[in-house]
CSV table of N, CA and C in Angstrom, one decimal:
chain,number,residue,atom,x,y,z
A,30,UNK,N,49.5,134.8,101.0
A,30,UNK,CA,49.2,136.1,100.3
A,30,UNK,C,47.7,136.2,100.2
A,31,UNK,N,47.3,138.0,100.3
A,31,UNK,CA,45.9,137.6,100.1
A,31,UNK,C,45.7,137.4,99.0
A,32,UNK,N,44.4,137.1,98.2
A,32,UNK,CA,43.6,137.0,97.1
A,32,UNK,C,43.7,139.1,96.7
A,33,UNK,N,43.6,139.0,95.5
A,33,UNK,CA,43.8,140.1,94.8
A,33,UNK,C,42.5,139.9,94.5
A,34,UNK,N,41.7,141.6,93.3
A,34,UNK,CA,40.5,141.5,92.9
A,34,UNK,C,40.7,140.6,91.7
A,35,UNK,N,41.2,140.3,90.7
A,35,UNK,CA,41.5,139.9,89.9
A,35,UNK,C,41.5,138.2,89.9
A,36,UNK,N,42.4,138.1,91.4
A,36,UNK,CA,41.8,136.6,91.7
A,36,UNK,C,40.6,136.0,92.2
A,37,UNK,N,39.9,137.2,92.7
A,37,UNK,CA,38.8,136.8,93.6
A,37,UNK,C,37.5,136.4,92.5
A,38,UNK,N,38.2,137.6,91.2
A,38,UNK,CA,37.3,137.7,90.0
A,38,UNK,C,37.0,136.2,89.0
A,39,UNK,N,38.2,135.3,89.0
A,39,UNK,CA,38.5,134.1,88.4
A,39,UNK,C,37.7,133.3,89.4
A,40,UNK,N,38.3,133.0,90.9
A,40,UNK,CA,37.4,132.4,91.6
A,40,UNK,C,35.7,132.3,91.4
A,41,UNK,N,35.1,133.4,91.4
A,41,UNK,CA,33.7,133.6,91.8
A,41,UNK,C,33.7,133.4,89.9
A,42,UNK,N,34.2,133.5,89.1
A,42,UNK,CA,34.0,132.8,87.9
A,42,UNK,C,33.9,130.7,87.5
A,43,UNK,N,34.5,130.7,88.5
A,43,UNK,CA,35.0,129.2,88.4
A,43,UNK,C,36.1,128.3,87.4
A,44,UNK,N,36.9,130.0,87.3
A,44,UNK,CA,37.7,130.0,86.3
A,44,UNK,C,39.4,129.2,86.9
A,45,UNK,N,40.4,128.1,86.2
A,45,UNK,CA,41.5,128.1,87.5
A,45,UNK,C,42.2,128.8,86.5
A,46,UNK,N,43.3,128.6,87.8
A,46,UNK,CA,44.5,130.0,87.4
A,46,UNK,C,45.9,129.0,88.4
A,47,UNK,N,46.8,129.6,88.0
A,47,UNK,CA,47.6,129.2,88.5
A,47,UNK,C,48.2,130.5,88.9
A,48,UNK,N,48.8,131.2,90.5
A,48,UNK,CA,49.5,132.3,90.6
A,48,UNK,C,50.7,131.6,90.6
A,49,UNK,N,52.0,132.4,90.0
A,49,UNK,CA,53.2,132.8,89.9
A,49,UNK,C,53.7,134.1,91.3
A,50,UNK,N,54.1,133.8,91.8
A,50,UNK,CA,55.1,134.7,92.3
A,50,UNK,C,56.2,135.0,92.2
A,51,UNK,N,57.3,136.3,92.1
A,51,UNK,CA,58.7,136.6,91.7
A,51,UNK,C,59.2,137.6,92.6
A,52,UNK,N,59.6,137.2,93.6
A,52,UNK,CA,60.6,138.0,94.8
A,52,UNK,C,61.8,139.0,94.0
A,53,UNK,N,62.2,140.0,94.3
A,53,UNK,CA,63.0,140.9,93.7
A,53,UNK,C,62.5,142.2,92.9
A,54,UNK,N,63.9,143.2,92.6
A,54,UNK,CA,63.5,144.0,91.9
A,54,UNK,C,63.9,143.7,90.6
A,55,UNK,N,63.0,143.3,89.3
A,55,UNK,CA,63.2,143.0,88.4
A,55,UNK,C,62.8,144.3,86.9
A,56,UNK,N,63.6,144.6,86.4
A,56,UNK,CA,63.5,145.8,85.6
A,56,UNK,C,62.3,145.4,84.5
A,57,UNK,N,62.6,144.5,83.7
A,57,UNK,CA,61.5,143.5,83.2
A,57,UNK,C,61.0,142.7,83.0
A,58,UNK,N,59.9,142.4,81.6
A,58,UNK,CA,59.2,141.3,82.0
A,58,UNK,C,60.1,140.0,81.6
A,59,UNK,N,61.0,140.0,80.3
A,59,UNK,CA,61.7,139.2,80.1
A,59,UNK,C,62.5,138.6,81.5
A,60,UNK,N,63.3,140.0,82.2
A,60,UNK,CA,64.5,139.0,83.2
A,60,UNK,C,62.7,138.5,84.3
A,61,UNK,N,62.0,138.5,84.4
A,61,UNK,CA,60.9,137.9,85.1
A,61,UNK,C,60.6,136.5,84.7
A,62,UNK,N,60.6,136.5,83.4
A,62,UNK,CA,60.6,134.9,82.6
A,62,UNK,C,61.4,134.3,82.9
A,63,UNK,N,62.6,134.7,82.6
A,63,UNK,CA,63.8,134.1,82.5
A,63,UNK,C,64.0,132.9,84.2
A,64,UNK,N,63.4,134.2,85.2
A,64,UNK,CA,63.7,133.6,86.7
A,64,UNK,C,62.6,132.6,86.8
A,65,UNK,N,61.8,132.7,86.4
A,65,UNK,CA,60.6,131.6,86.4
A,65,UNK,C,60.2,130.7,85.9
A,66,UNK,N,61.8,130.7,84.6
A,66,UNK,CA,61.8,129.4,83.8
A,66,UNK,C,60.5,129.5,82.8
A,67,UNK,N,60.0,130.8,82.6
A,67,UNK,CA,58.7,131.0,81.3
A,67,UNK,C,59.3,131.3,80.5
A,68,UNK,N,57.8,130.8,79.3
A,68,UNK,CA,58.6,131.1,77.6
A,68,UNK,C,58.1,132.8,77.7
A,69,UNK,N,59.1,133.4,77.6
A,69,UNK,CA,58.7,134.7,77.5
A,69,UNK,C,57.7,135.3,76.4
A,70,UNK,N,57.6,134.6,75.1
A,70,UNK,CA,56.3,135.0,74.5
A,70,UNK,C,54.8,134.5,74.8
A,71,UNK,N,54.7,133.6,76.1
A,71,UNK,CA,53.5,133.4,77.1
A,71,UNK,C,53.2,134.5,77.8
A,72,UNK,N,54.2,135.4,78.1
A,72,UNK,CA,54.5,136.4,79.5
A,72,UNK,C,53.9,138.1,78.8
A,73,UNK,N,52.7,138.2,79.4
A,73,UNK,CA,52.1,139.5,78.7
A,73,UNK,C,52.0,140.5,79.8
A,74,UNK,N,52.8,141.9,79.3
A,74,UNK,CA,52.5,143.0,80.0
A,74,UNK,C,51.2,143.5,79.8
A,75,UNK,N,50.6,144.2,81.1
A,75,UNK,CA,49.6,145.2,80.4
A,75,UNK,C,49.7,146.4,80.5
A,76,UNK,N,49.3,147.0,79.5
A,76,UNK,CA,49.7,148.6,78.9
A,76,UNK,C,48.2,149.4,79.4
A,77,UNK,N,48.2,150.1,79.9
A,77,UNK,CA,47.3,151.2,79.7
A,77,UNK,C,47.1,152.3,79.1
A,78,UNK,N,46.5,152.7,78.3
A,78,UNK,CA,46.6,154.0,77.6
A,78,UNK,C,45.3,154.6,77.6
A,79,UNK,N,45.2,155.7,77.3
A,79,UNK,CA,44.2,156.9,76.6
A,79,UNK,C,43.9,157.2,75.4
A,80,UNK,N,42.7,157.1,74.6
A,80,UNK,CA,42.4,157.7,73.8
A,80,UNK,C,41.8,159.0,73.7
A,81,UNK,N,40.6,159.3,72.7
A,81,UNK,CA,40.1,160.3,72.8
A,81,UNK,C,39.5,160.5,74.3
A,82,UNK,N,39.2,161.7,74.8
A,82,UNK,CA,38.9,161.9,76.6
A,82,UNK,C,38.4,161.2,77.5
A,83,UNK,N,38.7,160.1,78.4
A,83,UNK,CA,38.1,159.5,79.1
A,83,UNK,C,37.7,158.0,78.7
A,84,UNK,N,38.6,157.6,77.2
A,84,UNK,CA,38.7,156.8,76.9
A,84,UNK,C,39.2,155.7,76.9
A,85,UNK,N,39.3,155.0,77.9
A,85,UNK,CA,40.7,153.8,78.3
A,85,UNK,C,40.7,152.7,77.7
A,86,UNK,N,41.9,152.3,77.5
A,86,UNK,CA,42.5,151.1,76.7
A,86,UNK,C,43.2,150.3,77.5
A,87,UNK,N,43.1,149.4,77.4
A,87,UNK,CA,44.3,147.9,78.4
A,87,UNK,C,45.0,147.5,77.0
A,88,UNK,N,45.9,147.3,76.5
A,88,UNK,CA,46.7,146.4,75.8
A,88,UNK,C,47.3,145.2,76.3
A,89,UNK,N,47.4,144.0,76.2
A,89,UNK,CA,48.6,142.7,76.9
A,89,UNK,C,49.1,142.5,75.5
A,90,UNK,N,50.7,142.6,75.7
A,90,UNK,CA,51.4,142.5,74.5
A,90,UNK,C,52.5,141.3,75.3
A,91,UNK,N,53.3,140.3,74.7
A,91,UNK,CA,54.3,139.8,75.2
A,91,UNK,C,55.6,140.6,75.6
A,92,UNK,N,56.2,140.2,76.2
A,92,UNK,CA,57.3,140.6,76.9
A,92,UNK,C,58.3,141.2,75.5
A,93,UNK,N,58.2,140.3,74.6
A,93,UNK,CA,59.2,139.9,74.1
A,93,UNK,C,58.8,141.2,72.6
A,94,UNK,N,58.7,141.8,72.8
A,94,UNK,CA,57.8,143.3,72.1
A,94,UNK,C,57.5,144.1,73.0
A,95,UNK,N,56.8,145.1,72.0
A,95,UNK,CA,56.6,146.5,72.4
A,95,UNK,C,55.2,146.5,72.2
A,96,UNK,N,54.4,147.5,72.7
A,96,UNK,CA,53.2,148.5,72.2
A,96,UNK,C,53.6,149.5,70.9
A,97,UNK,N,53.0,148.9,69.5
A,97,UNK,CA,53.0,149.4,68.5
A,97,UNK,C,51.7,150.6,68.8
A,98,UNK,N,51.9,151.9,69.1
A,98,UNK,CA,51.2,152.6,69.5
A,98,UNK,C,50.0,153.2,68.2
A,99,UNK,N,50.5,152.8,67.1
A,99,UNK,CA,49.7,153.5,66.2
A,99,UNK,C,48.8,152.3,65.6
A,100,UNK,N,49.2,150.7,66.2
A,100,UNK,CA,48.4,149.5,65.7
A,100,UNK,C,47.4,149.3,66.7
A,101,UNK,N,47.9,150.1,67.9
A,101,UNK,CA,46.7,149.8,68.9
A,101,UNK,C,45.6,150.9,68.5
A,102,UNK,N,45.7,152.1,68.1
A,102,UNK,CA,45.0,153.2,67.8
A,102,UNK,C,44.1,152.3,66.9
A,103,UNK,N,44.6,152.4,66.1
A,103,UNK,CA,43.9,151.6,64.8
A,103,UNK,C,42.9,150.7,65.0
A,104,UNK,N,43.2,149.5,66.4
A,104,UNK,CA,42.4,148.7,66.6
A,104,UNK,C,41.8,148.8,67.6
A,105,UNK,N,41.3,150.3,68.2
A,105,UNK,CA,40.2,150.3,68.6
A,105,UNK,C,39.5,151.6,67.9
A,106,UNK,N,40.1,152.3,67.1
A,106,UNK,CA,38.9,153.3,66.0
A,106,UNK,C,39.4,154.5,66.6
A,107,UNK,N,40.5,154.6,66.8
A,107,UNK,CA,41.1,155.7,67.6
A,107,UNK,C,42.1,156.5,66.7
A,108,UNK,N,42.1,157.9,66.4
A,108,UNK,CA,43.6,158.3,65.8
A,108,UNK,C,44.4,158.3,66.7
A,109,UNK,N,44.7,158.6,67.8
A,109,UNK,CA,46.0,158.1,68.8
A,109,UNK,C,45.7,157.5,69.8
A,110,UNK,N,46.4,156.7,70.4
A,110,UNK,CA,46.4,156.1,71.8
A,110,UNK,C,47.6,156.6,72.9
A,111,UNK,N,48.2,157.4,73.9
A,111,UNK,CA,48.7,157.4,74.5
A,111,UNK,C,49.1,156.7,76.1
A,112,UNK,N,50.2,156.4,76.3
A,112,UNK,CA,50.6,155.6,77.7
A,112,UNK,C,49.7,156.7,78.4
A,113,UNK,N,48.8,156.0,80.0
A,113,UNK,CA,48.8,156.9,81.1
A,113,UNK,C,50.2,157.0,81.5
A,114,UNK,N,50.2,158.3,82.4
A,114,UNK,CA,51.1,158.1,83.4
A,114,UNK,C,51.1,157.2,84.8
A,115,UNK,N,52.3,157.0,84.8
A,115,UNK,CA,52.8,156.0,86.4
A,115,UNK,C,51.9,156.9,87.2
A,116,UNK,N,51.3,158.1,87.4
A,116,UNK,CA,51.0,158.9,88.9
A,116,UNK,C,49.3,158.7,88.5
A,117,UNK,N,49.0,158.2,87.1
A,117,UNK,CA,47.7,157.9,86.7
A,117,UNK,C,46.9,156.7,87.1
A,118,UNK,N,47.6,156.1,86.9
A,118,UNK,CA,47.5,154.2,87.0
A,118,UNK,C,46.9,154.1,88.1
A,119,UNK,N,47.0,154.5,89.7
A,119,UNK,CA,46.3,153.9,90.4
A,119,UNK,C,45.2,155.1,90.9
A,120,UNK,N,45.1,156.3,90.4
A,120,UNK,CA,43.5,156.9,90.7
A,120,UNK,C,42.4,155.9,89.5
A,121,UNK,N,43.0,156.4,88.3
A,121,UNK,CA,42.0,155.8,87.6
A,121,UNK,C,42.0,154.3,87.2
A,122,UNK,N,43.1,153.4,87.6
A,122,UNK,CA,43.0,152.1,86.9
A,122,UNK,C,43.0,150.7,88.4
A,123,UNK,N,43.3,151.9,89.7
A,123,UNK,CA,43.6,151.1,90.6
A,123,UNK,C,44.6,149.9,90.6
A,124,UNK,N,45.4,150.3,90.0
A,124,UNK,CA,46.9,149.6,89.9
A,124,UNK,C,48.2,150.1,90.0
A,125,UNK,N,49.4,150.0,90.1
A,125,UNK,CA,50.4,150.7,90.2
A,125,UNK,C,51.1,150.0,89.3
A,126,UNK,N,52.2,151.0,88.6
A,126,UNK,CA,53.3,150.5,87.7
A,126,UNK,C,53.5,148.9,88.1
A,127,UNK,N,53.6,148.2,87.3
A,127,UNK,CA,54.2,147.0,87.6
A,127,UNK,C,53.0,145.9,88.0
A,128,UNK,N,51.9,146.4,88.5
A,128,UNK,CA,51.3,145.7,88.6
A,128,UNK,C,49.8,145.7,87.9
A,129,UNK,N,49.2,146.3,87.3
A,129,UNK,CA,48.3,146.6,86.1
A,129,UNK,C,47.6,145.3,85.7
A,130,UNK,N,46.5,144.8,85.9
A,130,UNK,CA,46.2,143.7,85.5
A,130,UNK,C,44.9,144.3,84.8
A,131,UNK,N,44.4,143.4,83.4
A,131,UNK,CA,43.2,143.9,82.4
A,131,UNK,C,42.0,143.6,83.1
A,132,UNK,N,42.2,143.0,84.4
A,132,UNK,CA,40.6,142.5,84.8
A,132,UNK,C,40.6,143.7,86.2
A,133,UNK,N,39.2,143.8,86.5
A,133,UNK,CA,38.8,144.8,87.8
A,133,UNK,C,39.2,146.5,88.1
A,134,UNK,N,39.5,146.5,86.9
A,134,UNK,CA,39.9,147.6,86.9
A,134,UNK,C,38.9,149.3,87.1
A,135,UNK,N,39.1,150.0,88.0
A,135,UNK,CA,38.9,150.9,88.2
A,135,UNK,C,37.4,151.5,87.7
A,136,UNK,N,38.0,152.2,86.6
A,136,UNK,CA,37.3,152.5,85.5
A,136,UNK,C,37.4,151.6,84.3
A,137,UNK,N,36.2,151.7,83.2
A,137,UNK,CA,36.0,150.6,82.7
A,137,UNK,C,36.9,150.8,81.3
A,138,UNK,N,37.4,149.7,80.8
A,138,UNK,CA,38.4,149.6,79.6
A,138,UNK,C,38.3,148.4,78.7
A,139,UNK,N,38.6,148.7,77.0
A,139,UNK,CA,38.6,148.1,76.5
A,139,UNK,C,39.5,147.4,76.1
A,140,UNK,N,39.7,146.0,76.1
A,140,UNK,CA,41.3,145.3,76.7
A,140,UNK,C,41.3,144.4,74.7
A,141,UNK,N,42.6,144.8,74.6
A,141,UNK,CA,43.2,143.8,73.1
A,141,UNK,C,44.2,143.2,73.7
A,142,UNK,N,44.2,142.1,73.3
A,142,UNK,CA,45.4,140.9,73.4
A,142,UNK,C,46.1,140.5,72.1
A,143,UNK,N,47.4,141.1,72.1
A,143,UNK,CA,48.0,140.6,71.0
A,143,UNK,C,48.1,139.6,70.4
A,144,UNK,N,47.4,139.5,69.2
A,144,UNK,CA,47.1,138.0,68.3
A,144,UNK,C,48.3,136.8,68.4
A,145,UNK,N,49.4,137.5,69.4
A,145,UNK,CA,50.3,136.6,69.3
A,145,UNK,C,50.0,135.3,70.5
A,146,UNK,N,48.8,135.6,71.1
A,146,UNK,CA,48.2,134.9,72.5
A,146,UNK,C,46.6,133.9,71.2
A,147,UNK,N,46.6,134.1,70.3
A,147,UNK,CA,44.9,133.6,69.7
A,147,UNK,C,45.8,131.7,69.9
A,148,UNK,N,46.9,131.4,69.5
A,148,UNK,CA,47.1,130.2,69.1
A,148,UNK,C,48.1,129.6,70.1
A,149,UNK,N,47.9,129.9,71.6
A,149,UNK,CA,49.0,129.6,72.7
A,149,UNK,C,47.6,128.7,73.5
A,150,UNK,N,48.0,127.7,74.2
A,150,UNK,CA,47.2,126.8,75.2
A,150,UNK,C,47.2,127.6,76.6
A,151,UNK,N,48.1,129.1,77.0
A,151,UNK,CA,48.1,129.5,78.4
A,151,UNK,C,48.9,130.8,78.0
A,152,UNK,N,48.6,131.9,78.8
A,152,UNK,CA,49.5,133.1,79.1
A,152,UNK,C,49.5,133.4,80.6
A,153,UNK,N,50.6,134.5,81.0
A,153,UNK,CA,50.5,134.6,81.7
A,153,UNK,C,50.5,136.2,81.9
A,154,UNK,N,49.4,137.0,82.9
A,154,UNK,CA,49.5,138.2,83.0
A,154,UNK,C,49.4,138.7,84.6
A,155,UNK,N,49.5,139.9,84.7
A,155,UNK,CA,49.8,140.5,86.1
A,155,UNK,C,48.3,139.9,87.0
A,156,UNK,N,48.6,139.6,88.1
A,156,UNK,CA,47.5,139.3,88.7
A,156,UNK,C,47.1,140.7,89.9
A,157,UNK,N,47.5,142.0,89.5
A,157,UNK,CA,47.1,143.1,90.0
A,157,UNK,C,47.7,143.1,91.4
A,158,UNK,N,49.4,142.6,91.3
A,158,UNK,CA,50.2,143.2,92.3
A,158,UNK,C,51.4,143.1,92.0
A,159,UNK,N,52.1,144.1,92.0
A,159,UNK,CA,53.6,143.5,92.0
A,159,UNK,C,54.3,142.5,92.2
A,160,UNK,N,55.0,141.8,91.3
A,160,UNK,CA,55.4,140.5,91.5
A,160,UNK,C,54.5,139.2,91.4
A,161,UNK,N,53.1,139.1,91.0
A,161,UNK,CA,52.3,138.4,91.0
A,161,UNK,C,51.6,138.6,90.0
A,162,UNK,N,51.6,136.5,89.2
A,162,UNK,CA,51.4,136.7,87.8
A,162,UNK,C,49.9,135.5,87.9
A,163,UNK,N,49.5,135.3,87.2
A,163,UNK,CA,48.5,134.9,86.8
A,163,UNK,C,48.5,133.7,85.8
A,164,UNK,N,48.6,132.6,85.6
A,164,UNK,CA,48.7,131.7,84.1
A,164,UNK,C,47.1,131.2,84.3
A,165,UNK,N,46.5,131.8,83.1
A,165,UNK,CA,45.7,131.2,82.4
A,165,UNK,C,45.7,130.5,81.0
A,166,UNK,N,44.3,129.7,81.3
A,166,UNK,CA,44.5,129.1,79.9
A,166,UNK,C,43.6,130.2,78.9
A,167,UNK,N,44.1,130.3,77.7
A,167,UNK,CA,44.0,131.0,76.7
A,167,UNK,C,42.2,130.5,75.9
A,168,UNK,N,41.9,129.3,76.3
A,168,UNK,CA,40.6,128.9,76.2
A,168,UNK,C,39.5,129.9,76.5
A,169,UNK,N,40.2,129.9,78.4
A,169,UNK,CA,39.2,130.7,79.3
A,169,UNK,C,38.9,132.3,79.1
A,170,UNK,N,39.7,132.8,78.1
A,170,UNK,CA,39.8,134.3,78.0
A,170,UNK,C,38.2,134.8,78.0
A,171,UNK,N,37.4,134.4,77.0
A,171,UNK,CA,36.1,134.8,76.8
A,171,UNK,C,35.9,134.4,78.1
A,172,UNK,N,35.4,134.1,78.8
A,172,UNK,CA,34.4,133.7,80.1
A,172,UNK,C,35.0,134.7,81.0
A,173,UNK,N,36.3,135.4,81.5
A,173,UNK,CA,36.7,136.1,82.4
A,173,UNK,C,36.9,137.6,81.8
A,174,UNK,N,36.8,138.1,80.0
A,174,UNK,CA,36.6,139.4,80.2
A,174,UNK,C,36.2,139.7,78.6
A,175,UNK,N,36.2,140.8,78.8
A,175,UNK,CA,35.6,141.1,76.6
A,175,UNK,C,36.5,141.7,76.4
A,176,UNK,N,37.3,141.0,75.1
A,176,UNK,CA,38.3,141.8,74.2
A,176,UNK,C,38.4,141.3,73.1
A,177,UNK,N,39.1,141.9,72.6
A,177,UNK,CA,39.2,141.5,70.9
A,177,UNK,C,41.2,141.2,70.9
A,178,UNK,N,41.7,140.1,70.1
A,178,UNK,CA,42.8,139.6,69.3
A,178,UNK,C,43.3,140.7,68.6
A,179,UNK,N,44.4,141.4,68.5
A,179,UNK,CA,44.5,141.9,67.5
A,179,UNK,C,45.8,141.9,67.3
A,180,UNK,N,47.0,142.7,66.0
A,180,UNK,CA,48.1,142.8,65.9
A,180,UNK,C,48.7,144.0,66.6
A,181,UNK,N,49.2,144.1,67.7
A,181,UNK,CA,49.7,145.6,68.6
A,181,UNK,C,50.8,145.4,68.6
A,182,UNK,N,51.7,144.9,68.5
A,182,UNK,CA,53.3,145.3,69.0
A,182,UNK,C,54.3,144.9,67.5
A,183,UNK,N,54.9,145.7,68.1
A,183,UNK,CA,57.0,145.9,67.5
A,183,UNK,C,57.7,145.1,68.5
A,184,UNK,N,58.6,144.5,67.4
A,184,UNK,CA,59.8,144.4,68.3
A,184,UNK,C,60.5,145.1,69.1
A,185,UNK,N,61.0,144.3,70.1
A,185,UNK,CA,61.9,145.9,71.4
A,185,UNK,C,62.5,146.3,70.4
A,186,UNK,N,62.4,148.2,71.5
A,186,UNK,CA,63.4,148.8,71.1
A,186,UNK,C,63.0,149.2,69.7
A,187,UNK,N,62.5,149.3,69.0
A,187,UNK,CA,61.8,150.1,67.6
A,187,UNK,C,61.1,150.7,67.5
């Protein structure tokens, strides 16, 4: 496979990583764990959204939750945050559904990781392609991008 930006970005960091790969069409992130034998609250989607105009936001929340939409607002000084759309994602974030990773992205964003990642030894997030995941260690987060810990998600389905 080639190197993605996202991997090329850890590389030229001197950051490791371990890729994951997952063959199939998988609805989500959980049945993706599950095939790969991961603890699903390691396994972080990333969310992109919008704030006030031209404002972008990255969220990684675990699988195993939602995007609490009005806790993400909150934590970045926002009164709303809205999802982009799927037909959005790759003009402005250079990624496509499914594949959305918080690093390299397009235009620039401010990325929150759900505080449920501050006390884990490794997560694992999209490595900016479909079906290709990323496990880092949760040490290295500072050295590969700027974000802040915060509380963002609901349980599914709420």
């Amino acid at each position: 496979m080639d190197k993605t930006n996202p991997m090329r970005h850890l590389d030229k960091l001197g950051i490791p990583y371990e890729v994951v790969h997952t063959e199939g069409d998988f609805v989500n992130g959980m049945d993706i764990a599950k095939v790969n034998n991961q603890d699903p609250s390691r396994v972080f989607k990333s969310l992109m959204t919008v704030g006030s105009p031209k404002c972008y936001y990255c969220f990684l929340v675990p699988v195993t939750g939602d995007l609490d939409l009005k806790k993400a607002a909150a934590s970045v000084g926002e009164k709303s945050v809205s999802m982009l759309k799927q037909d959005q994602l790759l003009p402005l974030m250079g990624y496509v559904h499914g594949g959305c990773s918080p690093l390299c992205t397009k235009r620039p964003v401010r990325i929150t990781i759900d505080e449920t990642a501050k006390d884990a030894d490794h997560m694992y997030f999209s490595a900016g392609k479909v079906g290709y995941q990323m496990k880092v260690s949760v040490a290295d987060l500072p050295r590969m991008m700027d974000f802040q810990f915060a509380d963002v998600r609901k349980p599914l389905n709420q």
